[in-house]
Short mmCIF file of C-alpha atoms and ligand atoms in Angstrom, two decimals:
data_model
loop_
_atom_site.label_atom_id
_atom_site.label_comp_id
_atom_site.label_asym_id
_atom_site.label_seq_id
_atom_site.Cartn_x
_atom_site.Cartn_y
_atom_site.Cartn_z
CA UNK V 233 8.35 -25.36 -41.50
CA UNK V 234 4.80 -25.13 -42.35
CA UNK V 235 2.01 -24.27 -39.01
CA UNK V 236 1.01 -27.84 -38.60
CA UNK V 237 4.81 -28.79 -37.63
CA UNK V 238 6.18 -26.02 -35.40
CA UNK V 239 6.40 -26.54 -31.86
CA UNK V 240 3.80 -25.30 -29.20
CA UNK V 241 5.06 -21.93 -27.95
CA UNK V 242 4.96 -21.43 -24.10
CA UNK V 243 2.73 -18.27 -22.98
CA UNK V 244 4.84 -15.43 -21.81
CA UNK V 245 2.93 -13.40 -18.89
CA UNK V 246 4.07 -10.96 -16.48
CA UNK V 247 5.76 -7.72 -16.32
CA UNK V 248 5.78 -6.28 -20.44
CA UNK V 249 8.58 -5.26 -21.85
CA UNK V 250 9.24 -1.36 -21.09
CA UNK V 251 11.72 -0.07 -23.77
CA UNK V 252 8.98 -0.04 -26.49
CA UNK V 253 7.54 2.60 -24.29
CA UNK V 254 10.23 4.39 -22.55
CA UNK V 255 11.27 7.93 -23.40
CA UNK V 256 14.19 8.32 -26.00
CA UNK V 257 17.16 9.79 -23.32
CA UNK V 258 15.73 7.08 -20.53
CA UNK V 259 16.27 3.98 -22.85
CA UNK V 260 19.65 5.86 -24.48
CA UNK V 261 21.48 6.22 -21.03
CA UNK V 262 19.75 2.72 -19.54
CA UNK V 263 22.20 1.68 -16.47
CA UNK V 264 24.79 4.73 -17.39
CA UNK V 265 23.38 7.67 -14.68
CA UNK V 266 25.51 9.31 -12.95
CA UNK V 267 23.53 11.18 -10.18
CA UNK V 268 20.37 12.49 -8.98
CA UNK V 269 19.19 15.25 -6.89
CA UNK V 270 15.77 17.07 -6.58
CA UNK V 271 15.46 20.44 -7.53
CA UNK V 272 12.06 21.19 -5.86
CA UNK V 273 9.25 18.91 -4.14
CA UNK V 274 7.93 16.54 -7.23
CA UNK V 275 11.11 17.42 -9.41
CA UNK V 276 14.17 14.68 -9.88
CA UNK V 277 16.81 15.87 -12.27
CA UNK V 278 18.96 12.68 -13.44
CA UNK V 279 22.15 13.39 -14.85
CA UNK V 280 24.45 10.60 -16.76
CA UNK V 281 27.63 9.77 -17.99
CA UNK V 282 26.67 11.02 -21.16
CA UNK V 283 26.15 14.27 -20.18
CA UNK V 284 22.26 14.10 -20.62
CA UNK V 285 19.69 15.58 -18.32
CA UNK V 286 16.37 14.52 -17.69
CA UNK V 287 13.83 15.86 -15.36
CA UNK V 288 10.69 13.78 -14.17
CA UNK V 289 7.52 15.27 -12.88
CA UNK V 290 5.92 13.72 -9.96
CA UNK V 291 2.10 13.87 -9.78
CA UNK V 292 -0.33 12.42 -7.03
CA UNK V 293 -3.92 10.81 -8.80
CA UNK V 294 -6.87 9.32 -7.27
CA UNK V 295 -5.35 6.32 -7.47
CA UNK V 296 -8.11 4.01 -9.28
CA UNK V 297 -9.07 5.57 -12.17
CA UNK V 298 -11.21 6.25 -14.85
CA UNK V 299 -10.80 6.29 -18.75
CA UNK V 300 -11.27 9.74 -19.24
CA UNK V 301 -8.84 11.07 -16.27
CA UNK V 302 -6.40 8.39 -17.96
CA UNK V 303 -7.06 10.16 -21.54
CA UNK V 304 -6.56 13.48 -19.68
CA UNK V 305 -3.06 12.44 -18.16
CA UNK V 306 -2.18 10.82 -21.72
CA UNK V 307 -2.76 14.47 -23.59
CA UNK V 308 -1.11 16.27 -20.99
CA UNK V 309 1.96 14.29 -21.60
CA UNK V 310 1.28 14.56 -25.26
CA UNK V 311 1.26 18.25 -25.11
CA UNK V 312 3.54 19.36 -22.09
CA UNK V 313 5.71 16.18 -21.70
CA UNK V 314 7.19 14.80 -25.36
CA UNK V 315 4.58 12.62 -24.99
CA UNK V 316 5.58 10.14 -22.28
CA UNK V 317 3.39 8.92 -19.16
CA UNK V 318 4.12 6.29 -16.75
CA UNK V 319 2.62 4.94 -13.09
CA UNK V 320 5.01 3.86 -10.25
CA UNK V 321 5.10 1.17 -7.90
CA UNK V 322 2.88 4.03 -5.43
CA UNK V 323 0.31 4.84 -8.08
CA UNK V 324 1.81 8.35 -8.76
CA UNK V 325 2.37 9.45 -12.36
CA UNK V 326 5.65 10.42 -13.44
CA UNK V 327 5.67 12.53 -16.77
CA UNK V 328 9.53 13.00 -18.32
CA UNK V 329 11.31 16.32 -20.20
CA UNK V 330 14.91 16.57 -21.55
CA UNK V 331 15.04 20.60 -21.28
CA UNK V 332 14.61 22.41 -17.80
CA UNK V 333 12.38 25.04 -19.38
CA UNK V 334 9.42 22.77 -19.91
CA UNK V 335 9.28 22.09 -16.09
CA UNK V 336 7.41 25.11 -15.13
CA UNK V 337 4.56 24.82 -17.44
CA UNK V 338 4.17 20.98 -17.12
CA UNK V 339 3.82 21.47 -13.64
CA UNK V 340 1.03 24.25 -14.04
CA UNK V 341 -0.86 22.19 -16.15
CA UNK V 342 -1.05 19.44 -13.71
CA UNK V 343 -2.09 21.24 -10.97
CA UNK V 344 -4.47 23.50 -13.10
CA UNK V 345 -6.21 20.28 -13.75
CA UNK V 346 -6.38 18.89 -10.06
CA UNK V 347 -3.25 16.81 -9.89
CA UNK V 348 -0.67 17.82 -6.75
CA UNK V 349 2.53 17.74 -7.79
CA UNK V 350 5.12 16.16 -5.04
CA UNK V 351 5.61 12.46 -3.53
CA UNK V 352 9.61 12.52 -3.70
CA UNK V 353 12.12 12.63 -1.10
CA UNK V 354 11.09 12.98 2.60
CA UNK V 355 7.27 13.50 2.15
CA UNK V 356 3.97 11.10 2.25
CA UNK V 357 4.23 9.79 -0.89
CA UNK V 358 0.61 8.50 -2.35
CA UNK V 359 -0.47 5.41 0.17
CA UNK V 360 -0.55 2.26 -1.89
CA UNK V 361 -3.66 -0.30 -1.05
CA UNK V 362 -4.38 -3.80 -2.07
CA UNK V 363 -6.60 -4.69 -4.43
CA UNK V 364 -10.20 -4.25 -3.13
CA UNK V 365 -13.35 -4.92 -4.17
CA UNK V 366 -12.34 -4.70 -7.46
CA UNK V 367 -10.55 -7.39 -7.97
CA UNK V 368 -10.05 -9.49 -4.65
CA UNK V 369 -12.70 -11.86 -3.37
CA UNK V 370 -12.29 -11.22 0.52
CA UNK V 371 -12.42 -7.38 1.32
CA UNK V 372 -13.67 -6.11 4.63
CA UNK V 373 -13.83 -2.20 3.19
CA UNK V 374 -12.89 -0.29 0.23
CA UNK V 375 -9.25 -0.27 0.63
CA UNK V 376 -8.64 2.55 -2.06
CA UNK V 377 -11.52 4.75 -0.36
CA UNK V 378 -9.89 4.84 2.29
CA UNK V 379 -6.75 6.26 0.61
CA UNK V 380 -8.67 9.01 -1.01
CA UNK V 381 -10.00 10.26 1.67
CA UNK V 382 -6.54 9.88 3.72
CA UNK V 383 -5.13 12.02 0.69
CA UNK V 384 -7.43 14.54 1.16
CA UNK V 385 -6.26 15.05 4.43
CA UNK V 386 -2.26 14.84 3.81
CA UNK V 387 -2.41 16.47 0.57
CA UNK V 388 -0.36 19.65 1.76
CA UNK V 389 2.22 16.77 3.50
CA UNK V 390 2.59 15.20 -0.30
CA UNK V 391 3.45 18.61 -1.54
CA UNK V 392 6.16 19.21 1.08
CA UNK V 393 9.00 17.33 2.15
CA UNK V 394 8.86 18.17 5.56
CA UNK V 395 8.98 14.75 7.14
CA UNK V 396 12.45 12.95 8.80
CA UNK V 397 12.28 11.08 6.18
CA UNK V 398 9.61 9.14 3.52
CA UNK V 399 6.37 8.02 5.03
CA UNK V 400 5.12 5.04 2.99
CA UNK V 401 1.40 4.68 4.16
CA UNK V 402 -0.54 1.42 3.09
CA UNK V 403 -4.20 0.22 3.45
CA UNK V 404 -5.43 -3.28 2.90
CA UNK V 405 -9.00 -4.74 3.09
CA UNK V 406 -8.28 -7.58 5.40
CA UNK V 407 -6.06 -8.92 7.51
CA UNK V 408 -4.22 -11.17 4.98
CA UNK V 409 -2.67 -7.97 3.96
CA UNK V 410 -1.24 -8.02 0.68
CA UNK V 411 -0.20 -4.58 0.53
CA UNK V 412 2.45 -5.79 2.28
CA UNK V 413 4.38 -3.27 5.14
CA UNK V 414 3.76 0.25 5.91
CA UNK V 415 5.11 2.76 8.24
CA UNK V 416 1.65 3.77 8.69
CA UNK V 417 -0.83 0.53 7.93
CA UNK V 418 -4.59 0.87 7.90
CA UNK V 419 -5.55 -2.56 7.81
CA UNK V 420 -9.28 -4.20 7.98
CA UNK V 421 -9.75 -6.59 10.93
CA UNK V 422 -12.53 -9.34 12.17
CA UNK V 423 -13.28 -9.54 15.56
CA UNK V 424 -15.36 -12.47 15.75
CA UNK V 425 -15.14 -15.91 13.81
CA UNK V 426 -17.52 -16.29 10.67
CA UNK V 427 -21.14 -17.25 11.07
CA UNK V 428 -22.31 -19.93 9.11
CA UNK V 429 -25.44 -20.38 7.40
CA UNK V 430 -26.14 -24.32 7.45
CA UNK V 431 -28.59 -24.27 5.06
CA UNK V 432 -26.66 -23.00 2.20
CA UNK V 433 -23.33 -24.72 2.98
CA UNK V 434 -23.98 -28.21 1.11
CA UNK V 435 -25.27 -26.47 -2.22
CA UNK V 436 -22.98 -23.13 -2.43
CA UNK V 437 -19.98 -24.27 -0.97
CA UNK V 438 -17.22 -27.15 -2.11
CA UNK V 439 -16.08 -28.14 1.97
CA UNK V 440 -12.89 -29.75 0.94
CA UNK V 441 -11.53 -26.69 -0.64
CA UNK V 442 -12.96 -24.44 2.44
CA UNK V 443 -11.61 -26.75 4.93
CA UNK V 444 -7.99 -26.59 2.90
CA UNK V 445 -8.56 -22.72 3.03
CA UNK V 446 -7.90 -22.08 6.69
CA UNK V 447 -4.57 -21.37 7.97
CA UNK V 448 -4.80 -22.71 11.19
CA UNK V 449 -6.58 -25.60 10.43
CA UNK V 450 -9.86 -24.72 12.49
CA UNK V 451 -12.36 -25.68 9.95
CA UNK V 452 -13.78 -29.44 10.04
CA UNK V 453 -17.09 -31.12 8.16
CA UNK V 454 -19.97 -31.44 10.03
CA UNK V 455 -23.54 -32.56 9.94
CA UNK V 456 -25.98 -29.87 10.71
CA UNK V 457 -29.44 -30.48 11.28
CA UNK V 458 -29.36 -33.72 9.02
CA UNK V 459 -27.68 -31.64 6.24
CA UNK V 460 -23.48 -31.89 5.61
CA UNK V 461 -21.99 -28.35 6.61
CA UNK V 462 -18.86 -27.23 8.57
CA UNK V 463 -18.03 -25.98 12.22
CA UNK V 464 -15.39 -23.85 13.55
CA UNK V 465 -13.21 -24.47 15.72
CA UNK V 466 -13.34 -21.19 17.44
CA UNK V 467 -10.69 -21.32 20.31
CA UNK V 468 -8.04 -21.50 17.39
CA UNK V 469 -9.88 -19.48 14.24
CA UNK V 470 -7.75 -16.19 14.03
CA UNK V 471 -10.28 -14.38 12.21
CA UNK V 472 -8.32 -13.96 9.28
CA UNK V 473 -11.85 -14.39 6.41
CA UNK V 474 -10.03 -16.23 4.24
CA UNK V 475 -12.90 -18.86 4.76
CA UNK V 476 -15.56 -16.69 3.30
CA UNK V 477 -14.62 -16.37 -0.71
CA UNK V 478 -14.95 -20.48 -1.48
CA UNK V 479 -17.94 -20.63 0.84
CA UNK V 480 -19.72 -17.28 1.25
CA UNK V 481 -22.44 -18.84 3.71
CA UNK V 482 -19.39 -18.29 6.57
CA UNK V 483 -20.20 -14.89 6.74
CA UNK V 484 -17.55 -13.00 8.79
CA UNK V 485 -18.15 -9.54 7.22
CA UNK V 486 -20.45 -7.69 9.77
CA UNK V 487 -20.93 -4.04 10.98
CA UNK V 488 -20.03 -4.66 14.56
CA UNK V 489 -17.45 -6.26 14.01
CA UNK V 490 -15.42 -5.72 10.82
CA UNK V 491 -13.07 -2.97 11.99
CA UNK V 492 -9.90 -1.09 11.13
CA UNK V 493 -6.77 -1.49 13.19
CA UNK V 494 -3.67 0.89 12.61
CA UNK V 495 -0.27 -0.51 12.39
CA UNK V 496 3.21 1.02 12.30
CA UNK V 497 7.13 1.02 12.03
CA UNK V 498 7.06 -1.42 8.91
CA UNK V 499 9.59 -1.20 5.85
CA UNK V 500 10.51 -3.08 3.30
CA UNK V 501 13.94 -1.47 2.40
CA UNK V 502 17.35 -3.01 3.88
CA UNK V 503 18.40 0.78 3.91
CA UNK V 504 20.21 2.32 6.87
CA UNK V 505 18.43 -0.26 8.80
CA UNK V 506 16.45 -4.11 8.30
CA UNK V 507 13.20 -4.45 6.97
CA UNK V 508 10.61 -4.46 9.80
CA UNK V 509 7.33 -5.79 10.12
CA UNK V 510 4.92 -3.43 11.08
CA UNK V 511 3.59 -3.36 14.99
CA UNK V 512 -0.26 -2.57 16.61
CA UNK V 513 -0.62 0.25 17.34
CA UNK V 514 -4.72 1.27 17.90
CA UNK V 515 -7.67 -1.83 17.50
CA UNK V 516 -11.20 -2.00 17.07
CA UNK V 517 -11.09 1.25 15.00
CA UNK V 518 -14.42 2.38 13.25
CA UNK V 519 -14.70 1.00 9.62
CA UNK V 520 -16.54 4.00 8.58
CA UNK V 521 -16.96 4.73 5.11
CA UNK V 522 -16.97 7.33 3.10
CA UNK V 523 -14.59 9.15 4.83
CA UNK V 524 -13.31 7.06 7.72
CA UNK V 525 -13.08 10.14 9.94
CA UNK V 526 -11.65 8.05 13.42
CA UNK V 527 -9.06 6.54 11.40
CA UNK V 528 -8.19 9.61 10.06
CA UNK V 529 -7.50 10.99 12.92
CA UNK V 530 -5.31 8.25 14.66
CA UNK V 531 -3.34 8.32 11.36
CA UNK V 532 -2.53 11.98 11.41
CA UNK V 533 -1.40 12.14 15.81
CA UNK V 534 0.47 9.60 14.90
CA UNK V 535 2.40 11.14 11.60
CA UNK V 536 2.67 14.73 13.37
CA UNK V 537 4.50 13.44 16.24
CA UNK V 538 6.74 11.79 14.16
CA UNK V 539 7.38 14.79 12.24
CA UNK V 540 7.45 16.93 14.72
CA UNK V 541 9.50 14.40 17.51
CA UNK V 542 11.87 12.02 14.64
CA UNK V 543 15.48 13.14 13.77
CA UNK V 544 16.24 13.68 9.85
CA UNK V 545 16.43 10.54 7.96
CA UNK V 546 14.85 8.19 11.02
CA UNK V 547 11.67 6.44 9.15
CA UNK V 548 8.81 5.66 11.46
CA UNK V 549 10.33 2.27 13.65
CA UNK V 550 13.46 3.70 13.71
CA UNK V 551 11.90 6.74 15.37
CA UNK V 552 10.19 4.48 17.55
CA UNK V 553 13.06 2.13 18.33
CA UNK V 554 14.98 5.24 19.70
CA UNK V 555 12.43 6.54 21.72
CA UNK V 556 10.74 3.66 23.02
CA UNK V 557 6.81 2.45 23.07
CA UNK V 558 5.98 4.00 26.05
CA UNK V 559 6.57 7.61 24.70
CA UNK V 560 5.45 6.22 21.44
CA UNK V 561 2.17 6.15 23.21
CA UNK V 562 2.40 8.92 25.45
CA UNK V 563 3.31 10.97 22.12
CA UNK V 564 0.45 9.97 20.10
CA UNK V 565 -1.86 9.86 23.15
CA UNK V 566 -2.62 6.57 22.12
CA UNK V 567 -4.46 3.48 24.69
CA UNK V 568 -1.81 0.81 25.01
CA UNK V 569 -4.51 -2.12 25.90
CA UNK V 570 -3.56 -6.02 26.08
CA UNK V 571 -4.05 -6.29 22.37
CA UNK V 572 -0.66 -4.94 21.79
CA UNK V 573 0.91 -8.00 23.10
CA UNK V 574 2.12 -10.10 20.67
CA UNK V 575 1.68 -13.59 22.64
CA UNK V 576 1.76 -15.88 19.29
CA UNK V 577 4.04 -18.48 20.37
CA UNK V 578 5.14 -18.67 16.53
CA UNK V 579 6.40 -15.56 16.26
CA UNK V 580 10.09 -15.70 17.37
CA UNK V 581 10.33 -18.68 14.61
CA UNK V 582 8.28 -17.25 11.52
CA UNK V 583 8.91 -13.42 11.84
CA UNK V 584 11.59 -13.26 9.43
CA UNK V 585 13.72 -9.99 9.65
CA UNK V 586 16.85 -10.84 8.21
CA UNK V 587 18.27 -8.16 5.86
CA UNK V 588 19.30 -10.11 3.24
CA UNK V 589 15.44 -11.44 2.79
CA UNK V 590 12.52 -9.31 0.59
CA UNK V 591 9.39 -9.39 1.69
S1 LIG W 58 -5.75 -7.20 1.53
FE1 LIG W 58 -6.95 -9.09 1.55
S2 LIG W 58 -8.97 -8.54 0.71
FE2 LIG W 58 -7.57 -6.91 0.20
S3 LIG W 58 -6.87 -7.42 -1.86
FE3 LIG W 58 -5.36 -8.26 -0.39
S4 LIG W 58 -5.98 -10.39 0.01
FE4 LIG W 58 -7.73 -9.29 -0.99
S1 LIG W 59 -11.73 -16.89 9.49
FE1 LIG W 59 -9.71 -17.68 8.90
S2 LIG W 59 -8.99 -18.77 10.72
FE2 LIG W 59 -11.19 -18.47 10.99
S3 LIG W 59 -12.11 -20.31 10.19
FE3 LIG W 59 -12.09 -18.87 8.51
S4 LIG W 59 -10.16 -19.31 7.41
FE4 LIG W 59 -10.01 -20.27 9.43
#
């Protein structure tokens, strides 16, 4: 069949195919393990039917990253790790060997050159954030800031597995929150409704596709000062910014008050227990960049007295489901203020927990 006669071919996106890139035993034993365990903190030795054994190497990175740190990951698995790399759903970097005795040296080289090994098992694995400035329209903050400098502070608790069980921390740069649920969540949030700039509205912004934009339908066309524009309804706007990428004139991004609140309990697993939506926990938190030092702070109370108060294998809401809110807050010395109600009359209808559901 000549070019001219051959059908249009559809165009295949999404996840590539892995087994071009997969290391040899990984793709030769595919769906044929027979267990797991982990030697050390970073380490998982896989074991399967086939009497094969492969050992992965767990290593923390900065998360967003550069071409040269990627080139520097890419020869240490060329030299150290029979020359396979890859990134997991958590941004840590696993690097694969079939014989024990290159373990040891792997794992030198990757802390020789700045990269913690750990993130397995019952320790704060790296926190995963949502997009960001680079590539999201909305953010509030720099959600993947914020994890550096978090990881600076829980480094030694990646290295360790000293925790009930995993701590899965997540940041995201508004309230949308597309990093999904955490049992720690650092998450940006608006206080006040946009402000809107009637001058610009008519020749930046397209008010059909702002008005469709709004969740809660508090956005309607107006006519300012002789000019068309748009007004919010403010008694029902939920602050949510969502408005402000199709029409930046509705500013809602402001120092007083863009802030951070700090959620917890969330999970997405159906393991031991049902997922759970993560709950308020502190509001009105400082969104202070570079180093975010307040919500630092909250974030660690709150992980030590679950380490030092939760039984082994109780994650963060089962913790708090045992020992109720009250000590929850009398643990973490925490303000329990009128913000922690949850009075959205939607709620009991839309919160969907039911195990057989993925977020
Ligand atoms: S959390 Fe919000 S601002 Fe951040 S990437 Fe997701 S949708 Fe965009
Ligand atoms: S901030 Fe969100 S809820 Fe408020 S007007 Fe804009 S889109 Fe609507």
């Amino acid at each position: 069949m000549n070019q001219a006669t051959q059908p249009r071919r559809p165009v295949e996106s999404g996840v590539p195919d892995p087994f071009p890139h997969m290391h040899p035993l990984l793709k030769k034993n595919y769906g044929n393990w027979k267990w797991h365990d982990r030697p050390r903190p970073g380490v998982l030795r896989h074991v399967s039917h086939s009497g094969d054994t492969v050992w992965t190497v767990r290593a923390g990175t900065q998360r967003q990253m550069d071409v040269y740190t990627i080139r520097k990951l890419c020869d240490i698995a060329d030299e150290y790790a029979e020359g396979h790399v890859r990134f997991t759903v958590r941004s840590n970097c696993e690097f694969m060997v079939s014989e024990e005795a290159k373990v040891a040296p792997l794992i030198e080289k990757l802390e020789s050159e700045g990269f913690p090994v750990g993130g397995t098992g019952n320790s704060v694995s790296m926190i995963s954030h949502t997009q960001g400035w680079l590539h999201c329209d909305i953010p509030g903050t720099d959600a993947s800031g914020v994890v550096k400098a978090l990881m600076d502070e829980l480094y030694e608790e990646f290295k360790k597995e000293e925790m009930p069980n995993r701590v899965h921390i997540t940041t995201s740069c508004c309230q949308i929150n597309c990093g999904g649920q955490g049992d720690i969540a650092i998450n940006v949030q608006h206080t006040k409704p946009p402000k809107i700039n009637h001058d610009l509205v008519a020749n930046v912004c397209e008010r059909p596709a702002v008005v469709a934009r709004c969740p809660v339908a508090a956005i309607r066309p107006a006519m300012v000062n002789g000019k068309p524009s748009l007004e919010v309804d403010e008694k029902k706007c939920i602050c949510c910014g969502a408005c402000y990428p199709p029409c930046p004139p509705m500013q809602i991004n402001s120092e007083e008050s863009t802030k951070l609140a700090i959620w917890v309990g969330g999970k997405h697993s159906n393991a031991r227990s049902k997922p759970t939506f993560h709950k308020l926990v502190a509001a009105g938190v400082p969104n202070n960049p570079p180093r975010w030092p307040e919500a630092a702070e909250i974030v660690k109370k709150i992980l030590y007295a679950y380490k030092e108060d939760g039984r082994p294998w109780e994650r963060m809401g089962e913790w708090i489901e045992r020992i109720g809110w009250p000590r929850f807050f009398e643990l973490t010395d925490l303000a329990f203020t009128r913000h922690h109600i949850d009075d959205w009359r939607g709620a009991r209808r839309s919160l969907n927990a039911s195990a057989h559901i993925h977020f």
